[in-house]
């Protein structure tokens, strides 16, 4: 295989700007805390993937539609833009393609994805394919989504108060008792710390007031 595209430059922004037509395919701007700006996603499902990336402590940054690759594979010319490029701690990274259902994709599209996968193996890159069931089919996803959507009021100043508060409180407790405590941080800060794992809870459960919440000193 021979790559014919220029070198990837992530600072150039999304390589693909026009929205794809079709059901559930339109531009969605996801407010990313890790990137410090809104990320341009081409579907609701892609924005759902961002929830997982924000929650994963190994992910330090990610890019949407990062680069358009062109290459030649056995005489066939290919052009493809991955949905995501994800940068991990220690400099590792991977590309991701997000689709509702890969079994319903055109054969030509699947051939492009297979060839890109082979190109990644050749270059020492990692390529992942994730569908709707994998991304949004669990209770955990909906709990994470609820926590993230309510974390927008979090600030560094409120986080400092959070660290002071948790050292004074008796643990474990329930989410309901925590929210109803007049001395507690605001709800957005509580949800932010649940989302980022500073507060411990079983997030495979639905988000209810009975959710048991814990804190350990080593997390501060």
GROMACS .gro file of C-alpha atoms in nm:
model
  220
    1UNK     CA    1   0.000   0.000   0.000
    2UNK     CA    2   0.115   0.353  -0.079
    3UNK     CA    3  -0.018   0.661   0.104
    4UNK     CA    4  -0.075   0.949  -0.137
    5UNK     CA    5  -0.223   1.207   0.102
    6UNK     CA    6  -0.018   1.472   0.281
    7UNK     CA    7   0.091   1.428   0.642
    8UNK     CA    8  -0.182   1.461   0.904
    9UNK     CA    9  -0.209   1.808   1.064
   10UNK     CA   10  -0.458   1.800   1.350
   11UNK     CA   11  -0.440   2.178   1.400
   12UNK     CA   12  -0.617   2.235   1.069
   13UNK     CA   13  -0.953   2.135   1.218
   14UNK     CA   14  -1.209   1.891   1.073
   15UNK     CA   15  -1.107   1.765   0.730
   16UNK     CA   16  -1.470   1.718   0.632
   17UNK     CA   17  -1.710   2.008   0.692
   18UNK     CA   18  -2.032   1.936   0.500
   19UNK     CA   19  -2.296   1.731   0.684
   20UNK     CA   20  -2.390   1.394   0.541
   21UNK     CA   21  -2.751   1.365   0.433
   22UNK     CA   22  -2.983   1.105   0.578
   23UNK     CA   23  -3.172   1.015   0.891
   24UNK     CA   24  -2.984   1.109   1.210
   25UNK     CA   25  -2.695   1.252   1.007
   26UNK     CA   26  -2.646   1.623   1.079
   27UNK     CA   27  -2.398   1.845   1.254
   28UNK     CA   28  -2.400   1.820   1.635
   29UNK     CA   29  -2.171   2.041   1.843
   30UNK     CA   30  -2.054   1.851   2.150
   31UNK     CA   31  -1.921   2.066   2.440
   32UNK     CA   32  -1.594   1.889   2.524
   33UNK     CA   33  -1.436   1.952   2.862
   34UNK     CA   34  -1.114   1.771   2.764
   35UNK     CA   35  -1.067   1.974   2.447
   36UNK     CA   36  -1.194   2.299   2.596
   37UNK     CA   37  -1.422   2.368   2.300
   38UNK     CA   38  -1.718   2.230   2.108
   39UNK     CA   39  -1.643   1.935   1.881
   40UNK     CA   40  -1.814   1.913   1.543
   41UNK     CA   41  -1.981   1.572   1.515
   42UNK     CA   42  -2.168   1.450   1.208
   43UNK     CA   43  -2.439   1.259   1.395
   44UNK     CA   44  -2.598   1.217   1.736
   45UNK     CA   45  -2.423   0.881   1.760
   46UNK     CA   46  -2.083   1.043   1.715
   47UNK     CA   47  -2.165   1.284   1.997
   48UNK     CA   48  -2.259   0.981   2.209
   49UNK     CA   49  -1.910   0.843   2.149
   50UNK     CA   50  -1.770   1.168   2.287
   51UNK     CA   51  -1.931   1.084   2.622
   52UNK     CA   52  -1.719   0.769   2.645
   53UNK     CA   53  -1.405   0.958   2.541
   54UNK     CA   54  -1.466   1.223   2.808
   55UNK     CA   55  -1.515   0.950   3.070
   56UNK     CA   56  -1.210   0.741   2.975
   57UNK     CA   57  -0.914   0.851   3.194
   58UNK     CA   58  -0.670   0.722   2.928
   59UNK     CA   59  -0.800   0.975   2.673
   60UNK     CA   60  -0.632   1.315   2.695
   61UNK     CA   61  -0.763   1.468   2.370
   62UNK     CA   62  -0.958   1.375   2.060
   63UNK     CA   63  -1.033   1.516   1.716
   64UNK     CA   64  -1.335   1.475   1.487
   65UNK     CA   65  -1.285   1.413   1.112
   66UNK     CA   66  -0.912   1.457   1.173
   67UNK     CA   67  -0.766   1.391   0.828
   68UNK     CA   68  -0.860   1.269   0.482
   69UNK     CA   69  -0.637   0.980   0.382
   70UNK     CA   70  -0.580   0.880   0.023
   71UNK     CA   71  -0.389   0.564  -0.066
   72UNK     CA   72  -0.342   0.294  -0.326
   73UNK     CA   73  -0.410  -0.070  -0.243
   74UNK     CA   74  -0.333  -0.328  -0.510
   75UNK     CA   75  -0.396  -0.075  -0.785
   76UNK     CA   76  -0.722   0.050  -0.630
   77UNK     CA   77  -0.739   0.414  -0.516
   78UNK     CA   78  -0.908   0.490  -0.184
   79UNK     CA   79  -1.016   0.805  -0.002
   80UNK     CA   80  -1.136   0.802   0.358
   81UNK     CA   81  -1.180   1.036   0.657
   82UNK     CA   82  -1.204   0.863   0.998
   83UNK     CA   83  -1.468   0.995   1.234
   84UNK     CA   84  -1.221   1.033   1.523
   85UNK     CA   85  -0.856   1.042   1.613
   86UNK     CA   86  -0.812   0.973   1.984
   87UNK     CA   87  -0.492   1.063   2.170
   88UNK     CA   88  -0.407   0.866   2.483
   89UNK     CA   89  -0.166   0.912   2.770
   90UNK     CA   90   0.200   0.838   2.684
   91UNK     CA   91   0.136   0.948   2.326
   92UNK     CA   92  -0.053   0.643   2.197
   93UNK     CA   93  -0.353   0.704   1.970
   94UNK     CA   94  -0.613   0.537   1.749
   95UNK     CA   95  -0.871   0.609   1.480
   96UNK     CA   96  -1.242   0.527   1.513
   97UNK     CA   97  -1.529   0.485   1.269
   98UNK     CA   98  -1.880   0.520   1.417
   99UNK     CA   99  -2.186   0.375   1.243
  100UNK     CA  100  -2.541   0.284   1.343
  101UNK     CA  101  -2.501  -0.067   1.198
  102UNK     CA  102  -2.201  -0.183   0.995
  103UNK     CA  103  -2.397  -0.475   0.853
  104UNK     CA  104  -2.613  -0.227   0.661
  105UNK     CA  105  -2.325  -0.041   0.497
  106UNK     CA  106  -2.262  -0.059   0.123
  107UNK     CA  107  -2.002  -0.313   0.015
  108UNK     CA  108  -1.790  -0.035  -0.133
  109UNK     CA  109  -1.785   0.140   0.205
  110UNK     CA  110  -1.692  -0.179   0.388
  111UNK     CA  111  -1.414  -0.241   0.135
  112UNK     CA  112  -1.274   0.105   0.210
  113UNK     CA  113  -1.286   0.041   0.585
  114UNK     CA  114  -1.117  -0.298   0.542
  115UNK     CA  115  -0.844  -0.146   0.328
  116UNK     CA  116  -0.791   0.136   0.578
  117UNK     CA  117  -0.766  -0.121   0.855
  118UNK     CA  118  -0.496  -0.298   0.656
  119UNK     CA  119  -0.322   0.036   0.602
  120UNK     CA  120  -0.328   0.096   0.978
  121UNK     CA  121  -0.168  -0.243   1.039
  122UNK     CA  122   0.101  -0.157   0.787
  123UNK     CA  123   0.173   0.179   0.950
  124UNK     CA  124   0.147   0.057   1.310
  125UNK     CA  125  -0.177   0.247   1.378
  126UNK     CA  126  -0.489   0.123   1.557
  127UNK     CA  127  -0.837   0.135   1.400
  128UNK     CA  128  -1.167   0.072   1.581
  129UNK     CA  129  -1.525   0.035   1.454
  130UNK     CA  130  -1.810   0.105   1.696
  131UNK     CA  131  -2.185   0.071   1.634
  132UNK     CA  132  -2.494   0.203   1.807
  133UNK     CA  133  -2.550  -0.103   2.023
  134UNK     CA  134  -2.194  -0.087   2.154
  135UNK     CA  135  -2.213   0.287   2.226
  136UNK     CA  136  -2.564   0.354   2.356
  137UNK     CA  137  -2.711   0.013   2.438
  138UNK     CA  138  -2.621   0.005   2.807
  139UNK     CA  139  -2.761   0.165   3.122
  140UNK     CA  140  -2.408   0.285   3.195
  141UNK     CA  141  -2.409   0.506   2.887
  142UNK     CA  142  -2.737   0.674   2.983
  143UNK     CA  143  -2.609   0.734   3.336
  144UNK     CA  144  -2.286   0.886   3.204
  145UNK     CA  145  -2.483   1.099   2.959
  146UNK     CA  146  -2.704   1.231   3.239
  147UNK     CA  147  -2.402   1.313   3.456
  148UNK     CA  148  -2.212   1.487   3.178
  149UNK     CA  149  -2.508   1.695   3.066
  150UNK     CA  150  -2.540   1.832   3.419
  151UNK     CA  151  -2.170   1.907   3.471
  152UNK     CA  152  -2.159   2.237   3.282
  153UNK     CA  153  -2.160   2.451   3.600
  154UNK     CA  154  -1.832   2.300   3.717
  155UNK     CA  155  -1.545   2.548   3.768
  156UNK     CA  156  -1.196   2.528   3.920
  157UNK     CA  157  -1.309   2.742   4.213
  158UNK     CA  158  -1.602   2.512   4.284
  159UNK     CA  159  -1.369   2.214   4.255
  160UNK     CA  160  -1.147   2.357   4.528
  161UNK     CA  161  -1.451   2.379   4.755
  162UNK     CA  162  -1.540   2.020   4.660
  163UNK     CA  163  -1.202   1.895   4.790
  164UNK     CA  164  -1.252   2.084   5.114
  165UNK     CA  165  -1.605   1.948   5.157
  166UNK     CA  166  -1.535   1.579   5.092
  167UNK     CA  167  -1.267   1.571   5.362
  168UNK     CA  168  -1.522   1.685   5.620
  169UNK     CA  169  -1.809   1.456   5.527
  170UNK     CA  170  -1.881   1.102   5.642
  171UNK     CA  171  -1.878   0.844   5.361
  172UNK     CA  172  -2.045   0.654   5.199
  173UNK     CA  173  -2.374   0.834   5.145
  174UNK     CA  174  -2.652   0.845   4.889
  175UNK     CA  175  -2.680   1.087   4.600
  176UNK     CA  176  -3.004   1.219   4.749
  177UNK     CA  177  -2.848   1.296   5.087
  178UNK     CA  178  -2.551   1.457   4.917
  179UNK     CA  179  -2.763   1.687   4.701
  180UNK     CA  180  -2.987   1.783   4.993
  181UNK     CA  181  -2.692   1.882   5.216
  182UNK     CA  182  -2.689   2.261   5.228
  183UNK     CA  183  -2.310   2.259   5.277
  184UNK     CA  184  -2.246   2.039   4.974
  185UNK     CA  185  -2.104   2.168   4.644
  186UNK     CA  186  -2.356   2.255   4.373
  187UNK     CA  187  -2.519   1.968   4.186
  188UNK     CA  188  -2.314   2.026   3.871
  189UNK     CA  189  -1.988   1.985   4.064
  190UNK     CA  190  -2.117   1.667   4.229
  191UNK     CA  191  -2.214   1.521   3.891
  192UNK     CA  192  -1.882   1.627   3.737
  193UNK     CA  193  -1.691   1.440   4.009
  194UNK     CA  194  -1.907   1.133   3.965
  195UNK     CA  195  -1.844   1.143   3.591
  196UNK     CA  196  -1.468   1.184   3.632
  197UNK     CA  197  -1.453   0.907   3.898
  198UNK     CA  198  -1.338   1.130   4.183
  199UNK     CA  199  -1.659   1.028   4.357
  200UNK     CA  200  -1.718   0.654   4.342
  201UNK     CA  201  -2.050   0.498   4.247
  202UNK     CA  202  -2.180   0.202   4.048
  203UNK     CA  203  -2.250   0.381   3.720
  204UNK     CA  204  -2.395   0.067   3.563
  205UNK     CA  205  -2.707   0.160   3.761
  206UNK     CA  206  -2.962   0.425   3.670
  207UNK     CA  207  -2.900   0.768   3.815
  208UNK     CA  208  -3.137   0.791   4.112
  209UNK     CA  209  -3.132   0.958   4.452
  210UNK     CA  210  -3.068   0.614   4.608
  211UNK     CA  211  -2.735   0.574   4.426
  212UNK     CA  212  -2.461   0.499   4.682
  213UNK     CA  213  -2.172   0.745   4.656
  214UNK     CA  214  -1.827   0.712   4.814
  215UNK     CA  215  -1.504   0.906   4.824
  216UNK     CA  216  -1.149   0.801   4.900
  217UNK     CA  217  -0.880   1.042   5.013
  218UNK     CA  218  -0.635   0.919   4.747
  219UNK     CA  219  -0.859   1.060   4.472
  220UNK     CA  220  -0.820   1.422   4.580
   0.00000   0.00000   0.00000
